[in-house]
CSV table of C-alpha atoms and ligand atoms in Angstrom, one decimal:
chain,number,residue,atom,x,y,z
A,1359,MET,CA,10.3,-29.4,-25.3
A,1360,LYS,CA,6.4,-29.9,-26.2
A,1361,ALA,CA,4.2,-27.5,-24.1
A,1362,ASP,CA,1.8,-30.7,-23.5
A,1363,SER,CA,4.5,-32.8,-21.6
A,1364,SER,CA,6.1,-33.1,-18.5
A,1365,ALA,CA,6.9,-31.7,-15.2
A,1366,VAL,CA,7.0,-27.9,-14.9
A,1367,SER,CA,9.2,-26.1,-12.2
A,1368,LEU,CA,8.0,-22.6,-10.5
A,1369,LEU,CA,10.4,-20.5,-8.4
A,1370,GLY,CA,7.9,-18.5,-5.8
A,1371,ALA,CA,4.6,-19.5,-4.6
A,1372,GLY,CA,2.9,-15.9,-4.0
A,1373,PRO,CA,-0.5,-15.5,-5.7
A,1374,THR,CA,1.0,-15.9,-9.5
A,1375,GLY,CA,3.0,-19.1,-8.7
A,1376,ALA,CA,0.0,-20.9,-6.6
A,1377,LEU,CA,-2.7,-19.8,-9.2
A,1378,LEU,CA,-0.3,-20.8,-12.2
A,1379,ALA,CA,0.1,-24.3,-10.5
A,1380,ILE,CA,-3.5,-25.0,-10.3
A,1381,LEU,CA,-3.9,-24.0,-14.0
A,1382,LEU,CA,-1.0,-26.3,-15.3
A,1383,ARG,CA,-2.2,-29.2,-13.2
A,1384,ARG,CA,-5.3,-28.7,-15.1
A,1385,ARG,CA,-3.5,-29.0,-18.2
A,1386,GLY,CA,-2.0,-32.4,-17.3
A,1387,HIS,CA,1.4,-31.0,-15.9
A,1388,GLU,CA,3.0,-31.8,-12.9
A,1389,ALA,CA,4.1,-28.3,-11.1
A,1390,THR,CA,6.9,-28.2,-8.6
A,1391,LEU,CA,7.2,-24.9,-6.6
A,1392,TYR,CA,10.1,-23.6,-4.8
A,1393,GLU,CA,9.3,-21.1,-2.3
A,1394,SER,CA,11.9,-19.1,-0.1
A,1395,ARG,CA,9.5,-18.1,2.6
A,1396,PRO,CA,7.9,-20.9,5.3
A,1397,ASP,CA,4.6,-22.2,4.6
A,1398,PRO,CA,2.0,-19.5,5.4
A,1399,ARG,CA,-0.5,-21.9,6.4
A,1400,GLY,CA,-1.2,-22.1,10.0
A,1401,ARG,CA,0.8,-19.0,10.7
A,1402,ALA,CA,0.1,-15.2,11.5
A,1403,ALA,CA,0.4,-12.9,8.2
A,1404,GLU,CA,3.6,-11.2,8.0
A,1405,SER,CA,3.9,-7.4,8.7
A,1406,GLY,CA,5.7,-5.1,6.4
A,1407,ARG,CA,3.6,-6.4,3.1
A,1408,SER,CA,0.3,-4.9,2.1
A,1409,ILE,CA,-1.8,-6.5,4.4
A,1410,ASN,CA,-4.9,-6.3,2.5
A,1411,LEU,CA,-5.4,-6.1,-1.5
A,1412,ALA,CA,-8.4,-4.6,-3.9
A,1413,LEU,CA,-9.6,-7.6,-5.6
A,1414,ALA,CA,-11.7,-6.6,-9.0
A,1415,ASP,CA,-13.5,-8.0,-11.6
A,1416,ARG,CA,-10.4,-9.4,-13.5
A,1417,GLY,CA,-9.3,-11.1,-10.5
A,1418,ILE,CA,-12.5,-12.4,-9.5
A,1419,HIS,CA,-13.2,-13.8,-13.0
A,1420,THR,CA,-9.9,-15.8,-13.1
A,1421,LEU,CA,-10.5,-17.2,-9.9
A,1422,LYS,CA,-14.0,-18.1,-10.7
A,1423,MET,CA,-12.1,-20.0,-13.7
A,1424,ALA,CA,-9.8,-21.6,-11.5
A,1425,GLY,CA,-12.4,-22.8,-9.1
A,1426,VAL,CA,-11.2,-21.0,-6.1
A,1427,PHE,CA,-13.8,-18.2,-5.5
A,1428,ALA,CA,-16.5,-20.0,-3.6
A,1429,GLN,CA,-13.6,-20.5,-1.0
A,1430,LEU,CA,-13.0,-16.7,-0.8
A,1431,GLU,CA,-16.1,-15.1,-1.3
A,1432,ALA,CA,-16.9,-14.9,2.2
A,1433,ALA,CA,-13.6,-13.0,3.2
A,1434,MET,CA,-14.2,-10.3,0.5
A,1435,LEU,CA,-15.2,-7.0,1.9
A,1436,PRO,CA,-16.9,-4.8,-0.6
A,1437,MET,CA,-15.9,-1.4,-1.1
A,1438,ARG,CA,-18.7,1.0,-3.1
A,1439,GLY,CA,-16.6,3.9,-3.7
A,1440,ARG,CA,-13.8,6.3,-2.2
A,1441,LEU,CA,-14.9,7.9,0.9
A,1442,ILE,CA,-12.8,11.1,0.4
A,1443,HIS,CA,-11.7,12.8,3.8
A,1444,HIS,CA,-11.3,16.3,3.1
A,1445,GLU,CA,-8.9,18.9,4.8
A,1446,GLY,CA,-11.6,20.7,6.4
A,1447,GLY,CA,-12.9,17.4,8.0
A,1448,SER,CA,-15.8,16.7,6.1
A,1449,THR,CA,-16.3,13.8,4.1
A,1450,SER,CA,-17.7,12.6,0.8
A,1451,LEU,CA,-18.3,9.4,-1.2
A,1452,GLN,CA,-17.5,8.9,-4.9
A,1453,PRO,CA,-19.2,5.8,-6.1
A,1454,TYR,CA,-16.8,3.5,-8.3
A,1455,GLY,CA,-19.6,2.6,-10.6
A,1456,GLN,CA,-23.1,2.9,-10.8
A,1457,ARG,CA,-24.5,-0.8,-11.3
A,1458,PRO,CA,-25.0,-3.0,-8.3
A,1459,ASN,CA,-22.1,-5.2,-9.2
A,1460,GLU,CA,-19.7,-2.4,-9.8
A,1461,LEU,CA,-17.7,-3.0,-6.5
A,1462,ILE,CA,-14.4,-3.7,-5.4
A,1463,TYR,CA,-13.5,-5.6,-2.6
A,1464,SER,CA,-10.9,-5.8,0.3
A,1465,ILE,CA,-9.2,-9.1,0.8
A,1466,SER,CA,-6.6,-10.2,3.0
A,1467,ARG,CA,-3.3,-11.2,1.1
A,1468,HIS,CA,-2.5,-13.8,3.8
A,1469,ARG,CA,-6.0,-15.5,3.5
A,1470,LEU,CA,-5.9,-15.2,-0.3
A,1471,ASN,CA,-2.2,-16.9,-0.3
A,1472,GLN,CA,-3.3,-19.6,1.9
A,1473,THR,CA,-6.4,-20.4,0.1
A,1474,LEU,CA,-4.4,-20.5,-3.2
A,1475,LEU,CA,-1.8,-22.7,-1.5
A,1476,ASP,CA,-4.5,-25.2,-0.4
A,1477,VAL,CA,-6.4,-25.5,-3.5
A,1478,ALA,CA,-3.1,-26.2,-5.3
A,1479,THR,CA,-1.7,-28.8,-3.0
A,1480,ARG,CA,-4.5,-30.4,-2.7
A,1481,GLN,CA,-4.3,-31.6,-6.4
A,1482,HIS,CA,-2.0,-34.8,-6.8
A,1483,GLY,CA,0.8,-33.5,-9.0
A,1484,VAL,CA,1.5,-30.3,-7.3
A,1485,THR,CA,4.2,-30.0,-4.6
A,1486,VAL,CA,5.5,-26.9,-3.0
A,1487,HIS,CA,8.8,-26.7,-1.4
A,1488,PHE,CA,9.2,-24.1,0.9
A,1489,GLU,CA,12.0,-22.6,2.5
A,1490,HIS,CA,13.8,-23.5,-0.7
A,1491,ARG,CA,15.5,-20.4,-2.6
A,1492,PHE,CA,16.4,-20.0,-5.9
A,1493,GLU,CA,19.8,-18.7,-6.2
A,1494,SER,CA,21.3,-18.9,-9.6
A,1495,ALA,CA,20.7,-20.4,-13.1
A,1496,ASP,CA,23.2,-21.9,-15.7
A,1497,PHE,CA,21.5,-21.3,-19.2
A,1498,ASP,CA,24.0,-23.5,-20.7
A,1499,ARG,CA,23.4,-26.4,-18.7
A,1500,ARG,CA,19.8,-25.6,-18.2
A,1501,MET,CA,20.2,-26.1,-14.9
A,1502,ALA,CA,18.9,-23.9,-11.9
A,1503,LEU,CA,20.2,-24.1,-8.3
A,1504,VAL,CA,17.8,-23.8,-5.4
A,1505,ARG,CA,18.9,-23.8,-1.8
A,1506,ASP,CA,16.9,-25.9,0.9
A,1507,LEU,CA,17.4,-23.1,3.8
A,1508,ARG,CA,16.6,-25.2,6.5
A,1509,THR,CA,19.6,-27.6,5.6
A,1510,GLY,CA,21.7,-25.6,3.6
A,1511,ARG,CA,21.9,-28.5,0.9
A,1512,ALA,CA,22.1,-27.2,-2.9
A,1513,ILE,CA,19.7,-28.8,-5.3
A,1514,ASP,CA,20.1,-28.7,-9.1
A,1515,ILE,CA,16.9,-28.5,-10.8
A,1516,PRO,CA,16.4,-28.8,-14.8
A,1517,MET,CA,15.0,-25.8,-16.8
A,1518,GLN,CA,12.2,-27.8,-18.5
A,1519,PRO,CA,10.9,-25.4,-18.2
A,1520,LEU,CA,11.3,-22.8,-15.4
A,1521,LEU,CA,8.6,-20.3,-14.7
A,1522,ALA,CA,9.8,-17.5,-12.5
A,1523,THR,CA,6.8,-16.3,-10.4
A,1524,ASP,CA,9.4,-14.7,-7.7
A,1525,GLY,CA,7.7,-11.2,-8.0
A,1526,ALA,CA,9.0,-7.7,-8.5
A,1527,GLY,CA,12.1,-8.3,-7.2
A,1528,SER,CA,12.8,-11.2,-9.4
A,1529,LEU,CA,16.1,-12.8,-9.1
A,1530,MET,CA,15.5,-14.9,-12.5
A,1531,ARG,CA,14.8,-11.6,-14.1
A,1532,ARG,CA,17.9,-9.9,-12.8
A,1533,GLN,CA,20.2,-12.9,-13.9
A,1534,MET,CA,18.6,-13.0,-17.4
A,1535,SER,CA,19.1,-9.3,-17.6
A,1536,ALA,CA,22.8,-9.5,-16.3
A,1537,LEU,CA,23.3,-11.9,-18.9
A,1538,ASN,CA,21.9,-9.9,-21.7
A,1539,LEU,CA,19.4,-12.4,-22.8
A,1540,ILE,CA,16.7,-9.9,-22.0
A,1541,GLU,CA,16.3,-6.3,-21.4
A,1542,ALA,CA,14.9,-5.3,-18.0
A,1543,HIS,CA,14.4,-2.0,-16.0
A,1544,GLU,CA,13.4,-1.4,-12.5
A,1545,THR,CA,11.9,2.2,-12.3
A,1546,ASP,CA,11.6,3.3,-8.6
A,1547,LEU,CA,8.9,5.7,-7.7
A,1548,GLU,CA,10.3,8.4,-5.5
A,1549,HIS,CA,7.6,8.0,-3.0
A,1550,GLY,CA,7.4,5.0,-0.6
A,1551,TYR,CA,4.7,3.7,1.7
A,1552,LYS,CA,4.4,2.9,5.3
A,1553,GLU,CA,1.3,0.6,6.7
A,1554,LEU,CA,-0.6,1.6,10.0
A,1555,SER,CA,-3.5,-0.1,11.8
A,1556,ILE,CA,-6.7,1.6,12.4
A,1557,PRO,CA,-8.1,-1.0,15.4
A,1558,ALA,CA,-11.5,-2.1,15.7
A,1559,ASP,CA,-13.8,-0.1,18.6
A,1560,ALA,CA,-14.0,-2.0,21.6
A,1561,ALA,CA,-17.1,-4.0,20.5
A,1562,GLY,CA,-15.0,-5.2,17.4
A,1563,ARG,CA,-16.8,-3.2,14.8
A,1564,HIS,CA,-14.9,-0.8,12.1
A,1565,GLN,CA,-14.5,2.7,13.3
A,1566,MET,CA,-15.3,4.1,9.7
A,1567,ASP,CA,-17.7,3.2,7.0
A,1568,ARG,CA,-16.6,-0.4,6.3
A,1569,GLU,CA,-17.8,-0.2,2.6
A,1570,ALA,CA,-15.6,2.2,1.3
A,1571,LEU,CA,-12.3,2.7,0.3
A,1572,HIS,CA,-10.8,5.7,2.4
A,1573,ILE,CA,-8.6,8.4,0.9
A,1574,TRP,CA,-7.3,11.5,2.5
A,1575,PRO,CA,-5.8,13.3,-0.6
A,1576,ARG,CA,-3.2,16.0,0.3
A,1577,GLY,CA,-1.6,16.8,-3.1
A,1578,ALA,CA,1.7,15.6,-2.6
A,1579,TYR,CA,0.9,12.8,-0.4
A,1580,MET,CA,-2.0,10.7,0.7
A,1581,LEU,CA,-3.4,8.1,3.2
A,1582,ILE,CA,-5.6,5.4,2.2
A,1583,ALA,CA,-7.3,2.7,4.5
A,1584,LEU,CA,-9.0,-0.8,3.5
A,1585,PRO,CA,-11.3,-2.5,5.9
A,1586,ASN,CA,-10.4,-5.7,7.4
A,1587,GLU,CA,-12.7,-8.6,8.3
A,1588,ASP,CA,-11.6,-8.1,12.3
A,1589,GLY,CA,-13.0,-4.8,12.3
A,1590,SER,CA,-9.7,-3.0,11.6
A,1591,PHE,CA,-8.5,-1.0,8.9
A,1592,THR,CA,-5.3,-1.2,7.1
A,1593,ALA,CA,-4.2,2.6,6.4
A,1594,THR,CA,-1.3,3.4,4.1
A,1595,LEU,CA,0.9,6.5,3.9
A,1596,PHE,CA,2.2,7.2,0.8
A,1597,ILE,CA,4.8,10.0,0.8
A,1598,ALA,CA,8.0,11.0,-0.7
A,1599,LYS,CA,11.1,9.2,0.5
A,1600,HIS,CA,13.2,12.3,0.3
A,1601,GLY,CA,12.5,16.1,0.7
A,1602,GLU,CA,10.8,18.6,3.0
A,1603,ILE,CA,8.0,16.5,3.6
A,1604,SER,CA,9.0,13.2,3.5
A,1605,PHE,CA,10.1,9.7,5.2
A,1606,GLU,CA,13.6,11.3,5.8
A,1607,SER,CA,12.1,14.4,7.5
A,1608,LEU,CA,9.4,12.3,9.4
A,1609,THR,CA,11.6,10.7,12.4
A,1610,GLU,CA,10.9,12.7,15.5
A,1611,PRO,CA,8.0,11.9,17.6
A,1612,ALA,CA,6.9,15.6,17.7
A,1613,THR,CA,7.0,16.0,14.1
A,1614,ILE,CA,5.3,12.9,13.3
A,1615,GLU,CA,2.6,13.7,15.7
A,1616,LYS,CA,2.4,17.4,14.3
A,1617,PHE,CA,2.1,15.7,10.5
A,1618,PHE,CA,-0.8,13.3,11.5
A,1619,SER,CA,-2.9,15.9,13.5
A,1620,ARG,CA,-2.6,18.5,10.9
A,1621,ASN,CA,-3.3,16.3,7.7
A,1622,PHE,CA,-5.1,13.6,9.1
A,1623,PRO,CA,-6.7,14.3,12.2
A,1624,ASP,CA,-10.0,11.9,12.1
A,1625,ALA,CA,-7.5,9.0,11.4
A,1626,ARG,CA,-5.2,10.1,14.1
A,1627,ARG,CA,-7.9,10.0,16.6
A,1628,LEU,CA,-8.5,6.4,15.6
A,1629,MET,CA,-4.9,5.5,16.1
A,1630,PRO,CA,-3.8,6.0,19.6
A,1631,ASP,CA,-0.6,4.6,19.0
A,1632,CYS,CA,0.1,6.0,15.7
A,1633,VAL,CA,3.5,7.7,16.3
A,1634,ALA,CA,4.9,4.2,17.7
A,1635,GLN,CA,3.5,2.4,14.8
A,1636,PHE,CA,5.3,4.9,12.2
A,1637,GLN,CA,8.3,4.6,14.0
A,1638,ASP,CA,8.3,0.8,14.2
A,1639,ASN,CA,6.9,-0.3,10.8
A,1640,PRO,CA,9.1,-0.6,7.8
A,1641,ILE,CA,9.2,1.8,4.8
A,1642,GLY,CA,7.8,-0.1,1.4
A,1643,PHE,CA,9.4,0.8,-1.7
A,1644,LEU,CA,7.4,1.0,-5.0
A,1645,GLY,CA,8.1,0.9,-8.5
A,1646,THR,CA,7.6,-0.3,-12.3
A,1647,VAL,CA,9.4,-3.2,-13.9
A,1648,SER,CA,9.8,-3.9,-17.4
A,1649,ALA,CA,11.2,-6.6,-19.3
A,1650,ASP,CA,11.5,-7.6,-23.0
A,1651,PRO,CA,11.3,-10.6,-24.0
A,1652,TRP,CA,9.8,-12.3,-20.9
A,1653,HIS,CA,11.3,-15.6,-21.8
A,1654,TYR,CA,14.6,-17.1,-22.8
A,1655,ARG,CA,14.0,-19.8,-25.5
A,1656,ASP,CA,12.3,-22.7,-24.0
A,1657,ALA,CA,13.9,-22.7,-20.6
A,1658,ALA,CA,13.0,-19.9,-18.6
A,1659,ALA,CA,9.8,-17.3,-18.7
A,1660,LEU,CA,9.0,-14.7,-16.4
A,1661,ILE,CA,5.4,-14.5,-15.1
A,1662,GLY,CA,3.3,-12.0,-12.8
A,1663,ASP,CA,5.4,-9.3,-11.1
A,1664,SER,CA,8.7,-10.8,-12.1
A,1665,ALA,CA,7.7,-9.6,-15.5
A,1666,HIS,CA,5.8,-6.4,-15.0
A,1667,ALA,CA,5.2,-5.1,-11.6
A,1668,ILE,CA,3.4,-1.9,-11.3
A,1669,VAL,CA,2.8,0.6,-8.5
A,1670,PRO,CA,-0.1,-0.2,-6.6
A,1671,PHE,CA,-2.4,3.1,-7.4
A,1672,HIS,CA,-4.9,1.1,-9.5
A,1673,GLY,CA,-5.1,-1.6,-7.2
A,1674,GLN,CA,-4.5,-3.9,-10.2
A,1675,GLY,CA,-1.1,-5.6,-9.9
A,1676,MET,CA,-2.5,-9.0,-8.5
A,1677,ASN,CA,-5.5,-8.6,-10.8
A,1678,CYS,CA,-3.3,-8.4,-13.5
A,1679,CYS,CA,-0.8,-11.2,-12.8
A,1680,PHE,CA,-4.2,-13.5,-12.2
A,1681,GLU,CA,-5.1,-12.5,-16.0
A,1682,ASP,CA,-1.8,-13.4,-16.8
A,1683,CYS,CA,-2.3,-17.0,-15.7
A,1684,VAL,CA,-5.4,-17.4,-17.7
A,1685,GLU,CA,-3.7,-15.9,-20.8
A,1686,PHE,CA,-0.9,-18.1,-20.4
A,1687,GLU,CA,-2.9,-21.2,-20.0
A,1688,ALA,CA,-4.8,-20.3,-23.3
A,1689,CYS,CA,-1.5,-20.1,-25.1
A,1690,MET,CA,-0.6,-23.7,-23.6
A,1691,GLY,CA,-3.9,-24.7,-25.4
A,1692,ARG,CA,-2.9,-23.3,-28.6
A,1693,GLN,CA,0.8,-23.7,-29.1
A,1694,PRO,CA,2.8,-26.7,-29.6
A,1695,SER,CA,5.9,-26.0,-27.8
A,1696,TRP,CA,7.0,-24.2,-24.5
A,1697,ASP,CA,9.1,-21.6,-26.8
A,1698,ARG,CA,6.0,-20.9,-29.0
A,1699,VAL,CA,3.8,-20.7,-25.6
A,1700,PHE,CA,6.2,-18.0,-24.3
A,1701,GLU,CA,6.5,-16.2,-27.5
A,1702,GLU,CA,2.6,-15.8,-27.8
A,1703,PHE,CA,1.9,-15.0,-24.1
A,1704,GLY,CA,4.7,-12.2,-24.4
A,1705,ALA,CA,3.3,-10.6,-27.5
A,1706,LEU,CA,-0.4,-10.9,-26.4
A,1707,ARG,CA,0.1,-9.7,-22.9
A,1708,LYS,CA,3.0,-7.2,-23.0
A,1709,PRO,CA,1.0,-4.1,-24.5
A,1710,ASN,CA,-1.8,-4.8,-21.9
A,1711,THR,CA,0.7,-4.9,-19.0
A,1712,ASP,CA,2.5,-1.9,-20.2
A,1713,ALA,CA,-1.0,0.0,-20.5
A,1714,ILE,CA,-1.8,-0.7,-16.8
A,1715,ALA,CA,1.6,0.3,-15.7
A,1716,ALA,CA,1.0,3.6,-17.3
A,1717,MET,CA,-2.6,3.8,-15.9
A,1718,ALA,CA,-1.4,2.9,-12.3
A,1719,LEU,CA,1.0,5.8,-12.3
A,1720,ASP,CA,-1.5,8.1,-13.6
A,1721,ASN,CA,-3.8,7.1,-10.9
A,1722,TYR,CA,-1.4,8.1,-8.2
A,1723,LEU,CA,-1.9,11.7,-9.2
A,1724,GLU,CA,-6.0,11.0,-9.5
A,1725,MET,CA,-6.1,10.0,-6.0
A,1726,ARG,CA,-3.8,12.1,-3.9
A,1727,ASP,CA,-4.7,15.2,-6.1
A,1728,ARG,CA,-7.3,15.5,-8.7
A,1729,VAL,CA,-10.3,13.8,-6.7
A,1730,VAL,CA,-10.6,16.8,-4.9
A,1731,HIS,CA,-10.7,19.3,-7.8
A,1732,PRO,CA,-14.2,20.5,-8.8
A,1733,GLN,CA,-13.4,20.0,-12.3
A,1734,PHE,CA,-12.7,16.5,-11.8
A,1735,GLN,CA,-15.6,15.7,-10.2
A,1736,LEU,CA,-17.7,17.4,-12.9
A,1737,GLN,CA,-16.2,15.3,-15.3
A,1738,GLN,CA,-16.4,12.1,-13.2
A,1739,ALA,CA,-20.5,13.0,-13.0
A,1740,LEU,CA,-20.3,13.4,-16.7
A,1741,SER,CA,-18.8,10.3,-17.5
A,1742,LEU,CA,-21.0,8.3,-15.5
A,1743,GLU,CA,-24.1,10.3,-17.3
A,1744,LEU,CA,-22.6,9.3,-20.8
A,1745,GLU,CA,-22.0,5.8,-19.8
A,1746,ARG,CA,-25.9,5.9,-19.1
A,1747,ARG,CA,-26.7,7.3,-22.3
A,1748,PHE,CA,-24.4,5.5,-24.5
A,1749,PRO,CA,-23.4,2.3,-22.5
A,1750,GLN,CA,-22.2,0.8,-25.8
A,1751,ARG,CA,-19.7,3.4,-26.6
A,1752,PHE,CA,-18.7,5.3,-23.5
A,1753,ILE,CA,-17.4,3.5,-20.2
A,1754,PRO,CA,-15.4,5.3,-17.8
A,1755,ARG,CA,-11.8,4.5,-17.9
A,1756,TYR,CA,-12.0,3.4,-14.3
A,1757,SER,CA,-14.8,1.3,-14.9
A,1758,MET,CA,-13.3,-0.7,-17.9
A,1759,VAL,CA,-10.1,-1.6,-15.8
A,1760,MET,CA,-12.0,-2.5,-12.6
A,1761,PHE,CA,-15.4,-4.0,-13.7
A,1762,HIS,CA,-14.6,-5.1,-17.3
A,1763,HIS,CA,-12.2,-8.2,-18.0
A,1764,GLU,CA,-13.5,-8.7,-21.1
A,1765,ILE,CA,-11.8,-5.2,-22.2
A,1766,PRO,CA,-8.0,-5.5,-22.7
A,1767,TYR,CA,-5.9,-2.9,-20.8
A,1768,ARG,CA,-4.7,-1.6,-23.6
A,1769,THR,CA,-8.1,-0.6,-24.9
A,1770,ALA,CA,-8.9,1.0,-21.6
A,1771,LEU,CA,-5.8,3.3,-21.9
A,1772,GLN,CA,-6.5,4.1,-25.8
A,1773,ARG,CA,-10.2,4.6,-25.2
A,1774,GLY,CA,-9.5,6.4,-22.2
A,1775,ILE,CA,-7.2,9.0,-23.8
A,1776,VAL,CA,-10.4,9.8,-26.3
A,1777,GLN,CA,-12.8,9.9,-23.5
A,1778,THR,CA,-10.7,12.3,-21.3
A,1779,GLN,CA,-10.3,14.6,-24.3
A,1780,LEU,CA,-14.1,14.5,-24.9
A,1781,LEU,CA,-14.7,15.2,-21.1
A,1782,THR,CA,-12.3,18.1,-21.2
A,1783,GLU,CA,-13.8,19.6,-24.5
A,1784,LEU,CA,-17.4,19.1,-22.8
A,1785,THR,CA,-16.7,20.7,-19.7
A,1786,GLU,CA,-14.8,23.6,-21.0
A,1787,GLY,CA,-16.0,27.4,-20.6
A,1788,SER,CA,-18.9,28.2,-18.5
A,1789,VAL,CA,-20.0,24.4,-17.9
A,1790,ALA,CA,-20.7,24.5,-14.2
A,1791,GLY,CA,-22.6,21.4,-13.8
A,1792,LEU,CA,-24.4,18.4,-15.7
A,1793,ALA,CA,-27.1,20.8,-16.6
A,1794,ASP,CA,-24.9,23.1,-19.0
A,1795,VAL,CA,-23.4,20.0,-20.8
A,1796,ASP,CA,-24.5,20.2,-24.5
A,1797,PHE,CA,-25.5,16.6,-24.7
A,1798,ASP,CA,-26.5,16.8,-28.6
A,1799,ARG,CA,-22.5,17.8,-29.4
A,1800,ALA,CA,-21.7,15.0,-26.9
A,1801,GLU,CA,-23.7,12.5,-29.0
A,1802,ARG,CA,-22.3,13.6,-32.4
A,1803,GLU,CA,-18.7,13.4,-30.7
A,1804,ILE,CA,-19.0,10.1,-29.2
A,1805,LEU,CA,-20.7,8.4,-32.1
A,1806,GLN,CA,-17.8,9.8,-34.5
A,1807,ARG,CA,-14.9,9.3,-32.3
A,1808,LEU,CA,-15.7,6.0,-30.1
A,1809,ALA,CA,-16.3,3.1,-31.9
A,1810,PRO,CA,-18.8,0.4,-30.0
A,1811,LEU,CA,-17.5,-1.9,-27.9
A,1812,SER,CA,-17.9,-5.5,-29.1
B,3140,FAD,C1,1.6,-1.4,-1.3
B,3140,FAD,C2,1.1,-2.7,-2.2
B,3140,FAD,C3,-0.3,-2.5,-2.2
B,3140,FAD,C4,-0.8,-3.4,-3.3
B,3140,FAD,N1,-2.2,-3.6,-3.4
B,3140,FAD,C5,-2.6,-4.3,-4.4
B,3140,FAD,C6,-3.9,-4.3,-4.4
B,3140,FAD,O1,-5.1,-3.6,-4.0
B,3140,FAD,N2,-4.5,-4.9,-5.8
B,3140,FAD,C7,-3.7,-5.7,-6.4
B,3140,FAD,O2,-4.6,-6.2,-7.2
B,3140,FAD,N3,-2.3,-5.7,-6.2
B,3140,FAD,C8,-1.9,-5.0,-5.3
B,3140,FAD,N4,-0.6,-5.1,-5.3
B,3140,FAD,C9,0.3,-5.8,-6.0
B,3140,FAD,C10,0.2,-7.0,-5.7
B,3140,FAD,O3,0.9,-7.3,-4.3
B,3140,FAD,C11,1.3,-7.8,-6.7
B,3140,FAD,O4,0.8,-7.8,-7.9
B,3140,FAD,C12,1.2,-9.7,-6.5
B,3140,FAD,O5,1.7,-9.6,-5.1
B,3140,FAD,C13,2.2,-10.3,-7.5
B,3140,FAD,O6,2.1,-11.6,-7.1
B,3140,FAD,P1,3.3,-12.4,-7.5
B,3140,FAD,O7,3.0,-13.7,-7.0
B,3140,FAD,O8,3.9,-12.5,-9.0
B,3140,FAD,O9,4.6,-11.8,-7.0
B,3140,FAD,P2,4.9,-12.0,-4.9
B,3140,FAD,O10,3.4,-11.7,-4.4
B,3140,FAD,O11,6.0,-11.0,-5.0
B,3140,FAD,O12,5.2,-13.3,-4.7
B,3140,FAD,C14,6.6,-13.7,-5.1
B,3140,FAD,C15,6.9,-14.9,-4.2
B,3140,FAD,O13,8.1,-15.4,-4.7
B,3140,FAD,C16,8.8,-15.6,-3.6
B,3140,FAD,N5,10.4,-15.7,-4.0
B,3140,FAD,C17,11.3,-14.5,-4.2
B,3140,FAD,N6,12.3,-14.6,-4.5
B,3140,FAD,C18,12.4,-15.9,-4.4
B,3140,FAD,C19,13.6,-16.9,-4.9
B,3140,FAD,N7,15.0,-16.5,-5.1
B,3140,FAD,N8,13.2,-18.3,-4.6
B,3140,FAD,C20,12.1,-18.8,-4.2
B,3140,FAD,N9,11.1,-17.8,-4.2
B,3140,FAD,C21,11.2,-16.5,-4.1
B,3140,FAD,C22,8.4,-14.9,-2.6
B,3140,FAD,O14,8.7,-15.0,-1.2
B,3140,FAD,C23,7.1,-14.6,-3.0
B,3140,FAD,O15,6.3,-15.6,-2.1
B,3140,FAD,C24,0.0,-4.4,-4.3
B,3140,FAD,C25,1.3,-4.3,-3.7
B,3140,FAD,C26,2.1,-3.1,-2.9
B,3140,FAD,C27,3.5,-3.3,-3.0
């Protein structure tokens, strides 16, 4: 089947499915989406799923290309850096970058989904069937079964092709893997998460700095909070699922109260109903998904979280899915048939999604532990200084990932390894501050070990 022909079906109308539909339509395809949930438009946000998301350069760049950015800009809350809440009660801001545009943004997942769906469905040729759940695929017949959850009716849809944008728990991926059409792995993190709300004050204002991502790093666990438009913050506790200090041990109100009052006293004061929220809200699971290949012939392909879900500690999962869509669209422009599109897409994209999966796991250690260590802080200050002195060659890894969509994740990972080694060497021994750093040596090493970025 040619990639420039016909209708395409998508399973799942989350961020990936909705954005991809917009781009498919632009290339002349009719796109029909089957989404198991009800239409989110005109409804309150569902609880239990991350309420707000960090949006960064990669996501923004993609939204601009898809013509959706202007409708979301007003809903984006800038965050300048990490505001660390130390154990003693003091706070300190670690800026994310050093240029005025080096910010990340907090955005409501609900608002983003609604806007993407609005833009997608406004286009003639894009149809979304809500409350329609994909249930099984018959690869011999090249047909998939979707059930209308309102009537119970089963519908056969052709895989011509079928794009599975059905998220981390993708049924399509699991079926392809069970039939040995692909190899797939789901690696659970031992830690889970729970969301809590820090309300606005009586005047509807944010009760903490609204231009920061707040972090309470506590070594084995952490609390974070991102601002919402209505003056509230959504806080998320990440902690082990089992063990001495874990979701398993935090069940009694007195234990929960003690845990929060001891570890996060300032956040506790802002959440009068903290214990009740903790008891009522669900525990979310986190993990990394990998699959290879991401497609079966020209019949079906995985895109977005269904192919490569990652842990959320770099705030890149959705940003990465959006990048997928742009790469996929570019492959459609170059390749003559769907199987060739899928092959090229997987070959180009997987090294990058593997790289962000690794960096996201690494960032958990950084956020919950390393950020408070003086050596880390010195190395962070040094990396910004080296970027000022050698902007073509040294860009902090965090900045490459968050502020430079033109630098592939894989390059960020590879250069990041060299840079971390350099930072370690330059801060060894009696180096206590930037004034002690041997910048002549830094220059020699950088010129030798880091090629200029194009
Ligand atoms: C706690 C947490 C925090 C996060 N924070 C960030 C962040 O700050 N920044 C960031 O970039 N990313 C973040 N992410 C990641 C981000 O949420 C995902 O990468 C993104 O939602 C993936 O989009 P998707 O459309 O591929 O999958 P999903 O968002 O999961 O959407 C899949 C859709 O498919 C539908 N579906 C599923 N099964 C079926 C079926 N059988 N039939 C029909 N429809 C089906 C679902 O209902 C859903 O609408 C976070 C994730 C978590 C868990």
